Short mmCIF file of C-alpha atoms and ligand atoms in Angstrom, two decimals:
data_model
loop_
_atom_site.label_atom_id
_atom_site.label_comp_id
_atom_site.label_asym_id
_atom_site.label_seq_id
_atom_site.Cartn_x
_atom_site.Cartn_y
_atom_site.Cartn_z
CA MET Q 163 88.22 130.40 87.09
CA ASN Q 164 89.74 126.97 86.68
CA ILE Q 165 86.90 124.51 86.33
CA PRO Q 166 87.92 120.84 86.45
CA ALA Q 167 86.53 118.77 83.58
CA ILE Q 168 85.30 116.15 86.05
CA MET Q 169 83.10 117.47 88.81
CA PRO Q 170 85.13 117.00 91.98
CA THR Q 171 82.70 114.70 93.78
CA TYR Q 172 85.64 112.62 94.95
CA GLY Q 173 88.90 113.69 96.58
CA ARG Q 174 90.88 111.49 94.22
CA MET Q 175 94.35 110.16 94.90
CA ASN Q 176 96.95 111.01 92.31
CA VAL Q 177 97.36 107.60 90.71
CA LYS Q 178 96.08 106.14 87.45
CA PHE Q 179 95.68 102.41 87.10
CA VAL Q 180 95.99 101.13 83.58
CA ARG Q 181 95.92 97.36 83.96
CA GLY Q 182 94.92 94.64 86.39
CA ALA Q 183 95.27 90.90 86.90
CA GLY Q 184 93.77 89.02 89.85
CA VAL Q 185 94.39 90.99 93.05
CA TRP Q 186 97.05 93.16 91.39
CA LEU Q 187 96.85 96.55 89.65
CA TRP Q 188 99.51 98.46 87.69
CA ASP Q 189 99.71 102.23 87.33
CA ASP Q 190 100.81 104.23 84.28
CA GLU Q 191 104.40 104.18 85.54
CA GLY Q 192 104.48 100.40 85.80
CA ARG Q 193 104.24 100.26 89.60
CA ARG Q 194 102.36 97.30 91.05
CA TYR Q 195 99.70 97.50 93.80
CA LEU Q 196 97.97 94.83 95.88
CA ASP Q 197 94.29 95.68 95.76
CA ALA Q 198 92.87 95.01 99.24
CA LEU Q 199 89.76 97.09 98.49
CA SER Q 200 88.40 95.57 95.23
CA GLY Q 201 87.06 98.91 93.99
CA ILE Q 202 85.01 99.07 97.23
CA ALA Q 203 83.74 95.47 97.40
CA VAL Q 204 83.07 95.30 93.67
CA CYS Q 205 85.77 93.15 92.07
CA GLY Q 206 85.29 90.05 94.22
CA LEU Q 207 86.79 87.92 91.46
CA GLY Q 208 89.68 90.33 91.02
CA HIS Q 209 90.70 92.21 87.88
CA ALA Q 210 90.61 90.99 84.28
CA HIS Q 211 89.19 87.61 85.27
CA PRO Q 212 89.58 85.44 82.13
CA ARG Q 213 86.14 83.79 82.46
CA LEU Q 214 84.40 87.14 82.88
CA ALA Q 215 86.37 88.75 80.05
CA ALA Q 216 85.48 85.85 77.76
CA ALA Q 217 81.79 85.96 78.70
CA LEU Q 218 81.63 89.73 78.22
CA CYS Q 219 83.42 89.62 74.85
CA ALA Q 220 81.32 86.73 73.57
CA GLN Q 221 78.08 88.49 74.52
CA ALA Q 222 79.37 91.80 73.13
CA SER Q 223 79.49 90.33 69.65
CA VAL Q 224 76.01 88.81 69.95
CA LEU Q 225 73.63 91.29 71.62
CA TRP Q 226 74.02 94.22 74.03
CA HIS Q 227 70.62 95.62 74.67
CA THR Q 228 67.05 95.11 73.62
CA SER Q 229 64.63 96.45 76.21
CA ASN Q 230 62.64 95.26 79.16
CA LEU Q 231 59.68 95.43 76.76
CA TYR Q 232 60.88 91.97 75.69
CA ARG Q 233 62.06 88.81 77.39
CA VAL Q 234 65.80 88.74 78.07
CA GLU Q 235 67.30 85.24 78.25
CA TRP Q 236 70.34 86.17 80.39
CA GLN Q 237 68.16 88.14 82.79
CA GLU Q 238 65.88 85.14 83.27
CA ARG Q 239 68.85 82.86 83.92
CA LEU Q 240 70.41 85.30 86.38
CA ALA Q 241 67.08 85.71 88.20
CA GLU Q 242 66.82 81.91 88.58
CA THR Q 243 70.37 81.80 89.92
CA LEU Q 244 69.85 84.57 92.48
CA ILE Q 245 66.52 83.09 93.56
CA GLY Q 246 68.21 79.71 93.97
CA ARG Q 247 71.02 81.10 96.12
CA SER Q 248 68.84 83.39 98.25
CA ALA Q 249 65.64 81.32 98.54
CA LEU Q 250 63.71 84.51 97.72
CA ASP Q 251 61.05 84.58 94.98
CA ALA Q 252 61.59 87.34 92.42
CA VAL Q 253 64.07 89.95 91.17
CA PHE Q 254 63.94 93.48 89.78
CA PHE Q 255 67.13 94.47 87.96
CA ALA Q 256 68.66 97.95 88.23
CA ASN Q 257 72.11 99.43 87.55
CA SER Q 258 73.50 100.31 90.98
CA GLY Q 259 73.09 99.90 94.70
CA ALA Q 260 71.23 103.17 95.14
CA GLU Q 261 68.80 102.18 92.39
CA ALA Q 262 68.25 98.75 93.92
CA ASN Q 263 67.42 100.50 97.20
CA GLU Q 264 65.03 102.90 95.43
CA ALA Q 265 63.14 99.82 94.21
CA ALA Q 266 63.02 98.47 97.78
CA ILE Q 267 61.70 101.80 99.11
CA LYS Q 268 59.05 101.90 96.37
CA ILE Q 269 57.97 98.32 97.16
CA ALA Q 270 57.54 99.22 100.84
CA ARG Q 271 55.56 102.37 100.06
CA LEU Q 272 53.32 100.74 97.45
CA ALA Q 273 52.65 97.76 99.73
CA GLY Q 274 51.80 100.23 102.49
CA HIS Q 275 49.38 102.19 100.32
CA ARG Q 276 47.68 98.98 99.17
CA ALA Q 277 47.21 98.07 102.85
CA GLY Q 278 45.54 101.44 103.45
CA VAL Q 279 48.47 103.27 105.07
CA GLU Q 280 48.28 106.82 103.75
CA ARG Q 281 51.78 108.00 104.67
CA PRO Q 282 53.95 104.89 105.01
CA VAL Q 283 57.05 105.05 107.20
CA ILE Q 284 60.26 103.03 106.89
CA ILE Q 285 62.51 102.58 109.93
CA VAL Q 286 66.21 103.13 109.07
CA MET Q 287 69.42 103.18 111.10
CA ASP Q 288 71.97 105.67 112.39
CA GLY Q 289 75.28 105.24 110.60
CA SER Q 290 73.70 103.53 107.60
CA PHE Q 291 74.60 104.08 103.97
CA HIS Q 292 72.13 103.30 101.19
CA GLY Q 293 73.33 105.44 98.28
CA ARG Q 294 73.26 108.96 96.84
CA THR Q 295 69.95 109.22 94.98
CA LEU Q 296 67.38 111.24 96.89
CA GLY Q 297 65.35 108.32 98.23
CA ALA Q 298 68.42 106.31 99.22
CA LEU Q 299 70.05 109.47 100.58
CA SER Q 300 67.01 110.18 102.74
CA ALA Q 301 67.26 106.63 104.13
CA THR Q 302 70.98 107.07 104.82
CA GLY Q 303 71.97 107.82 108.43
CA ASN Q 304 74.84 110.20 107.83
CA ALA Q 305 74.25 113.94 108.20
CA LYS Q 306 77.43 114.71 106.24
CA VAL Q 307 76.24 113.09 103.01
CA GLN Q 308 72.76 114.60 103.42
CA GLN Q 309 74.07 118.10 104.14
CA GLY Q 310 72.71 120.69 101.70
CA PHE Q 311 70.31 118.41 99.83
CA GLY Q 312 67.13 119.16 101.71
CA PRO Q 313 64.26 118.90 101.57
CA LEU Q 314 64.86 115.18 101.90
CA LEU Q 315 62.10 112.63 101.46
CA GLU Q 316 59.80 112.25 104.42
CA GLY Q 317 58.68 108.85 105.62
CA PHE Q 318 61.88 107.67 107.31
CA VAL Q 319 62.31 107.32 111.06
CA ARG Q 320 65.83 106.70 112.30
CA VAL Q 321 66.92 104.62 115.29
CA PRO Q 322 70.34 103.49 116.61
CA TYR Q 323 71.92 100.55 114.77
CA GLY Q 324 71.99 97.26 116.64
CA ASP Q 325 69.10 98.22 118.93
CA ALA Q 326 66.08 96.02 118.19
CA ALA Q 327 64.21 97.45 121.21
CA ALA Q 328 64.41 100.93 119.67
CA VAL Q 329 62.79 99.57 116.51
CA ALA Q 330 60.09 97.91 118.61
CA ARG Q 331 59.33 101.22 120.37
CA VAL Q 332 58.83 103.08 117.09
CA VAL Q 333 56.64 100.27 115.76
CA ALA Q 334 54.52 100.35 118.93
CA GLU Q 335 54.00 104.12 118.65
CA ASN Q 336 53.59 104.53 114.93
CA PRO Q 337 50.96 102.54 113.02
CA ALA Q 338 52.27 103.96 109.71
CA VAL Q 339 55.46 101.87 109.87
CA VAL Q 340 55.53 99.45 106.94
CA ALA Q 341 59.15 98.31 106.76
CA VAL Q 342 62.56 98.15 108.44
CA MET Q 343 65.56 98.80 106.19
CA VAL Q 344 68.97 97.77 107.47
CA GLU Q 345 72.46 96.59 106.48
CA PRO Q 346 73.30 93.17 108.02
CA ILE Q 347 76.78 94.62 108.64
CA GLN Q 348 77.29 98.37 108.24
CA GLY Q 349 79.98 98.98 105.64
CA GLU Q 350 80.50 102.72 105.17
CA GLY Q 351 79.46 103.13 108.81
CA GLY Q 352 82.68 101.41 109.92
CA VAL Q 353 82.31 97.63 109.40
CA VAL Q 354 79.89 97.39 112.32
CA VAL Q 355 78.75 93.82 113.06
CA PRO Q 356 75.58 93.74 115.18
CA ALA Q 357 75.00 91.19 117.97
CA ALA Q 358 73.96 87.73 116.76
CA ASP Q 359 70.35 88.17 117.91
CA TYR Q 360 69.80 91.58 116.24
CA LEU Q 361 68.61 90.46 112.81
CA PRO Q 362 66.58 87.50 114.18
CA GLU Q 363 64.87 89.92 116.60
CA LEU Q 364 64.07 92.32 113.75
CA ARG Q 365 62.72 89.35 111.76
CA ALA Q 366 60.43 88.32 114.63
CA LEU Q 367 59.27 91.91 115.15
CA CYS Q 368 58.48 92.34 111.43
CA ASP Q 369 56.59 89.02 111.43
CA ARG Q 370 54.54 90.05 114.47
CA HIS Q 371 53.53 93.37 112.94
CA GLY Q 372 53.33 92.48 109.25
CA LEU Q 373 56.29 94.69 108.29
CA LEU Q 374 58.79 94.12 105.49
CA LEU Q 375 62.34 93.33 106.60
CA MET Q 376 64.48 94.92 103.88
CA LEU Q 377 68.20 94.10 103.92
CA ASP Q 378 70.71 96.22 102.05
CA GLU Q 379 73.30 93.62 101.02
CA VAL Q 380 74.88 95.85 98.38
CA GLN Q 381 78.25 95.56 100.16
CA THR Q 382 77.81 92.35 102.19
CA GLY Q 383 76.35 90.21 99.40
CA MET Q 384 77.85 87.98 96.71
CA GLY Q 385 79.97 85.78 98.98
CA ARG Q 386 81.98 88.46 100.69
CA THR Q 387 81.04 87.61 104.29
CA GLY Q 388 81.49 83.86 103.86
CA HIS Q 389 77.91 83.22 102.74
CA TRP Q 390 76.21 84.14 99.49
CA PHE Q 391 74.39 86.78 101.52
CA ALA Q 392 75.29 87.92 105.04
CA CYS Q 393 71.75 87.30 106.30
CA GLN Q 394 72.25 83.57 105.68
CA GLY Q 395 75.04 83.57 108.25
CA MET Q 396 72.64 85.25 110.67
CA GLY Q 397 69.80 82.79 110.13
CA VAL Q 398 67.39 85.33 108.64
CA ARG Q 399 65.37 85.36 105.42
CA PRO Q 400 64.41 88.92 104.49
CA ASP Q 401 61.30 90.02 102.58
CA VAL Q 402 63.38 92.34 100.40
CA MET Q 403 67.12 92.26 99.71
CA THR Q 404 69.23 94.56 97.54
CA LEU Q 405 72.46 93.75 95.70
CA ALA Q 406 74.92 95.58 93.45
CA LYS Q 407 78.71 96.04 93.95
CA GLY Q 408 80.03 92.44 93.69
CA LEU Q 409 77.17 91.27 91.48
CA GLY Q 410 78.76 92.46 88.23
CA ASN Q 411 82.44 92.50 89.34
CA GLY Q 412 82.63 96.03 87.90
CA PHE Q 413 80.03 95.82 85.15
CA PRO Q 414 77.21 98.04 86.48
CA ILE Q 415 74.22 96.04 87.68
CA GLY Q 416 72.00 96.09 90.76
CA ALA Q 417 69.15 93.90 91.91
CA CYS Q 418 66.23 94.09 94.29
CA LEU Q 419 65.01 90.66 95.37
CA ALA Q 420 61.79 90.01 97.21
CA ALA Q 421 59.85 87.14 98.77
CA GLY Q 422 56.18 86.26 99.07
CA ALA Q 423 53.72 89.14 98.95
CA ALA Q 424 56.56 91.68 98.57
CA ALA Q 425 57.57 89.96 95.32
CA ALA Q 426 54.14 90.67 93.83
CA VAL Q 427 53.92 94.38 94.68
CA LEU Q 428 55.47 95.89 91.55
CA GLN Q 429 53.30 95.51 88.46
CA PRO Q 430 53.55 96.83 84.88
CA GLY Q 431 53.80 100.61 85.05
CA SER Q 432 54.79 100.82 88.73
CA HIS Q 433 58.56 100.74 88.27
CA GLY Q 434 61.13 100.25 85.57
CA SER Q 435 64.61 100.74 84.16
CA THR Q 436 65.83 101.16 80.60
CA PHE Q 437 69.15 99.40 81.14
CA GLY Q 438 68.35 97.20 84.15
CA GLY Q 439 69.37 93.58 83.54
CA ASN Q 440 70.30 94.02 79.89
CA PRO Q 441 71.95 91.06 78.12
CA LEU Q 442 75.50 92.32 78.62
CA ALA Q 443 75.12 93.07 82.36
CA ALA Q 444 73.09 89.95 83.11
CA CYS Q 445 75.53 87.72 81.21
CA VAL Q 446 78.47 89.06 83.24
CA ALA Q 447 76.59 88.75 86.56
CA GLN Q 448 75.46 85.20 85.74
CA THR Q 449 79.09 84.31 85.04
CA VAL Q 450 80.16 85.92 88.34
CA CYS Q 451 77.66 83.68 90.14
CA GLU Q 452 78.92 80.59 88.30
CA VAL Q 453 82.55 81.29 89.22
CA ILE Q 454 81.69 81.94 92.89
CA GLU Q 455 79.78 78.65 92.94
CA GLU Q 456 82.33 76.52 91.07
CA GLN Q 457 85.33 77.77 93.00
CA GLN Q 458 83.46 77.68 96.33
CA LEU Q 459 84.50 81.25 97.00
CA THR Q 460 81.98 81.78 99.82
CA ALA Q 461 83.73 79.13 101.92
CA ARG Q 462 87.07 80.54 100.83
CA ALA Q 463 86.05 84.04 101.98
CA ALA Q 464 85.11 82.63 105.38
CA THR Q 465 88.45 80.81 105.77
CA LEU Q 466 90.49 83.79 104.60
CA GLY Q 467 88.57 86.11 106.91
CA VAL Q 468 89.39 83.98 109.94
CA ALA Q 469 93.07 83.86 108.93
CA LEU Q 470 93.27 87.61 108.29
CA ARG Q 471 91.60 88.54 111.58
CA ALA Q 472 93.88 86.15 113.48
CA GLY Q 473 96.90 87.58 111.67
CA PHE Q 474 95.99 91.16 112.54
CA LYS Q 475 95.30 90.24 116.17
CA ARG Q 476 98.71 88.57 116.36
CA GLU Q 477 100.47 91.60 114.86
CA LEU Q 478 98.50 94.43 116.46
CA ALA Q 479 96.82 93.33 119.70
CA HIS Q 480 99.75 94.44 121.88
CA LEU Q 481 99.92 97.98 120.43
CA PRO Q 482 98.49 100.90 122.40
CA GLY Q 483 95.97 102.61 120.13
CA PHE Q 484 94.68 99.39 118.55
CA VAL Q 485 91.06 98.81 119.55
CA GLU Q 486 89.88 95.70 117.68
CA VAL Q 487 89.68 93.91 114.36
CA ARG Q 488 86.12 93.10 113.32
CA GLY Q 489 84.03 91.94 110.40
CA ARG Q 490 82.94 88.74 108.68
CA GLY Q 491 84.76 86.94 105.91
CA LEU Q 492 86.53 89.40 103.62
CA MET Q 493 84.84 92.47 105.05
CA LEU Q 494 87.28 93.62 107.72
CA GLY Q 495 87.67 96.68 109.91
CA ILE Q 496 90.75 97.45 111.99
CA VAL Q 497 89.57 99.92 114.59
CA LEU Q 498 92.06 102.38 116.07
CA ASP Q 499 91.54 104.89 118.88
CA ARG Q 500 92.30 107.89 116.65
CA PRO Q 501 91.57 109.22 113.13
CA CYS Q 502 93.77 107.36 110.65
CA GLY Q 503 92.82 108.72 107.21
CA VAL Q 504 96.49 109.42 106.37
CA LEU Q 505 97.09 105.67 106.19
CA VAL Q 506 95.33 105.48 102.84
CA GLN Q 507 97.99 107.60 101.09
CA ARG Q 508 100.83 105.88 102.93
CA ALA Q 509 99.52 102.46 101.95
CA LEU Q 510 99.28 103.61 98.34
CA GLU Q 511 102.94 104.66 98.46
CA GLN Q 512 103.74 101.14 99.70
CA GLY Q 513 101.79 99.59 96.80
CA LEU Q 514 98.74 98.64 98.86
CA LEU Q 515 95.13 99.77 98.32
CA ILE Q 516 93.07 100.15 101.48
CA ASN Q 517 90.36 102.46 102.77
CA VAL Q 518 89.50 104.30 105.97
CA THR Q 519 85.87 104.79 106.92
CA ALA Q 520 84.16 106.32 109.95
CA GLU Q 521 87.50 108.15 110.51
CA GLN Q 522 89.07 105.52 112.77
CA VAL Q 523 88.36 102.29 110.94
CA LEU Q 524 90.84 100.95 108.43
CA ARG Q 525 88.67 98.94 106.04
CA LEU Q 526 89.75 95.98 103.92
CA LEU Q 527 87.56 94.40 101.23
CA PRO Q 528 90.00 92.21 99.30
CA PRO Q 529 89.00 90.03 96.34
CA LEU Q 530 87.61 86.58 97.19
CA ILE Q 531 90.25 84.99 94.93
CA LEU Q 532 93.06 86.05 97.28
CA SER Q 533 95.78 83.40 97.76
CA ASP Q 534 97.17 82.54 101.20
CA GLU Q 535 100.40 84.21 100.23
CA GLU Q 536 98.63 87.42 99.14
CA ALA Q 537 96.62 87.39 102.38
CA GLY Q 538 99.95 87.20 104.24
CA LEU Q 539 101.22 90.22 102.31
CA ILE Q 540 98.14 92.19 103.38
CA VAL Q 541 98.65 91.29 107.06
CA THR Q 542 102.35 92.19 106.96
CA GLY Q 543 101.93 95.39 104.94
CA VAL Q 544 98.92 96.79 106.80
CA SER Q 545 100.28 95.84 110.23
CA ALA Q 546 103.60 97.59 109.56
CA LEU Q 547 101.78 100.77 108.48
CA VAL Q 548 99.48 100.70 111.51
CA ALA Q 549 102.34 100.01 113.93
CA ALA Q 550 104.43 102.91 112.57
CA PHE Q 551 101.41 105.23 112.62
CA LEU Q 552 100.45 104.39 116.20
CA ALA Q 553 104.06 104.78 117.36
CA GLU Q 554 104.43 108.25 115.86
CA THR Q 555 101.03 109.65 116.91
CA SER Q 556 100.92 108.19 120.42
CA VAL Q 557 101.19 110.56 123.33
CA PRO Q 558 104.56 109.95 125.04
CA ALA Q 559 104.21 108.51 128.53
CA GLY Q 560 104.12 111.23 131.17
CA ALA Q 561 103.36 114.02 128.69
C1 PLP N 33 77.86 101.23 98.06
C2 PLP N 33 76.59 101.02 98.78
C3 PLP N 33 75.37 101.52 98.27
C4 PLP N 33 75.30 102.40 97.04
O1 PLP N 33 75.65 101.70 95.89
P1 PLP N 33 75.89 102.54 94.52
O2 PLP N 33 76.10 101.46 93.50
O3 PLP N 33 77.08 103.40 94.73
O4 PLP N 33 74.67 103.31 94.27
C5 PLP N 33 74.21 101.23 98.95
N1 PLP N 33 74.23 100.49 100.08
C6 PLP N 33 75.37 100.00 100.60
C7 PLP N 33 75.32 99.18 101.84
C8 PLP N 33 76.59 100.26 99.98
O5 PLP N 33 77.72 99.80 100.51
#
């Protein structure tokens, strides 16, 4: 029996990147690739960013880790920064998106128990993705990723995404509901942008019934959608918000932010993390925030997003098989009328890194530091691939 040394949790492509600079990556044969995926919305500032490398190296020769038994200067600074940008009140630091969401789930349950709810319920959405740990997996609305891992956690009720009335119906029927957990834009689910009134309606509903509105901004956060956090572009302040991906630009760190009463739920002994927010991670994340701020990358993401969507519409709108281009800022989905997973390998062969999610949605999550010229290369390269693909797989007229 031939057992691979790395458990095959990913169907990996046969390419090894050995070096990066900005939006570019190089493989071990010296070939260059334009990274329009950013390691799945992680490297918002691109690869080998000089400011981040300098901050990481400087901190590496000073102090890596102490413990959350002690005060951590960088963690305190990062918390102040995130609180300032989000207008929320407090932060718990973790190491990943799934872990940040576990903290959110625990806050909702503990708050529920304190309010006398014996078996608290969290409303979650079809098509959602919240991570692979058992709590986050149970909240996730994708049967494929849950398959085989039962028994899952109880205490989640699922409703269709984008349907505030469905949430209201569950709330009306079930007095054990304590929270609503939702992505402002579904990422893994296919770059699904809800109607403009969806989040505000959920906010109003949660206010009326004393529920926590918990936003998973692991993919949408850190400037990607043209705001620091996508909810700000939708006019909503959540009670709980989770971050990871872009927060550390590739250095593992996650965060669970909370406001008001939700920020006071966790107390000594109720939750924790050995690594969460250690000096190295918090120093890198603080520097990420400073660069986003100084270079006004949220506004830049918004501008680039408009240009990219317009470019794709111009190039693709006339093609049979093209459905729409959607998204906000630098979170884009090109929706086709047929499965298009093969495009990922073809793009790689053309020196372009993209992704396909929900089978028919070509997803782009380029770095926020993209130049106009590089954005043009993405439009040209992706459009050519899509046009060729649609031409070859279309049913001939009259067939
Ligand atoms: C990627 C992602 C997660 C999981 O993050 P990990 O760091 O892989 O645990 C959770 N929620 C959303 C919306 C994501 O996109």
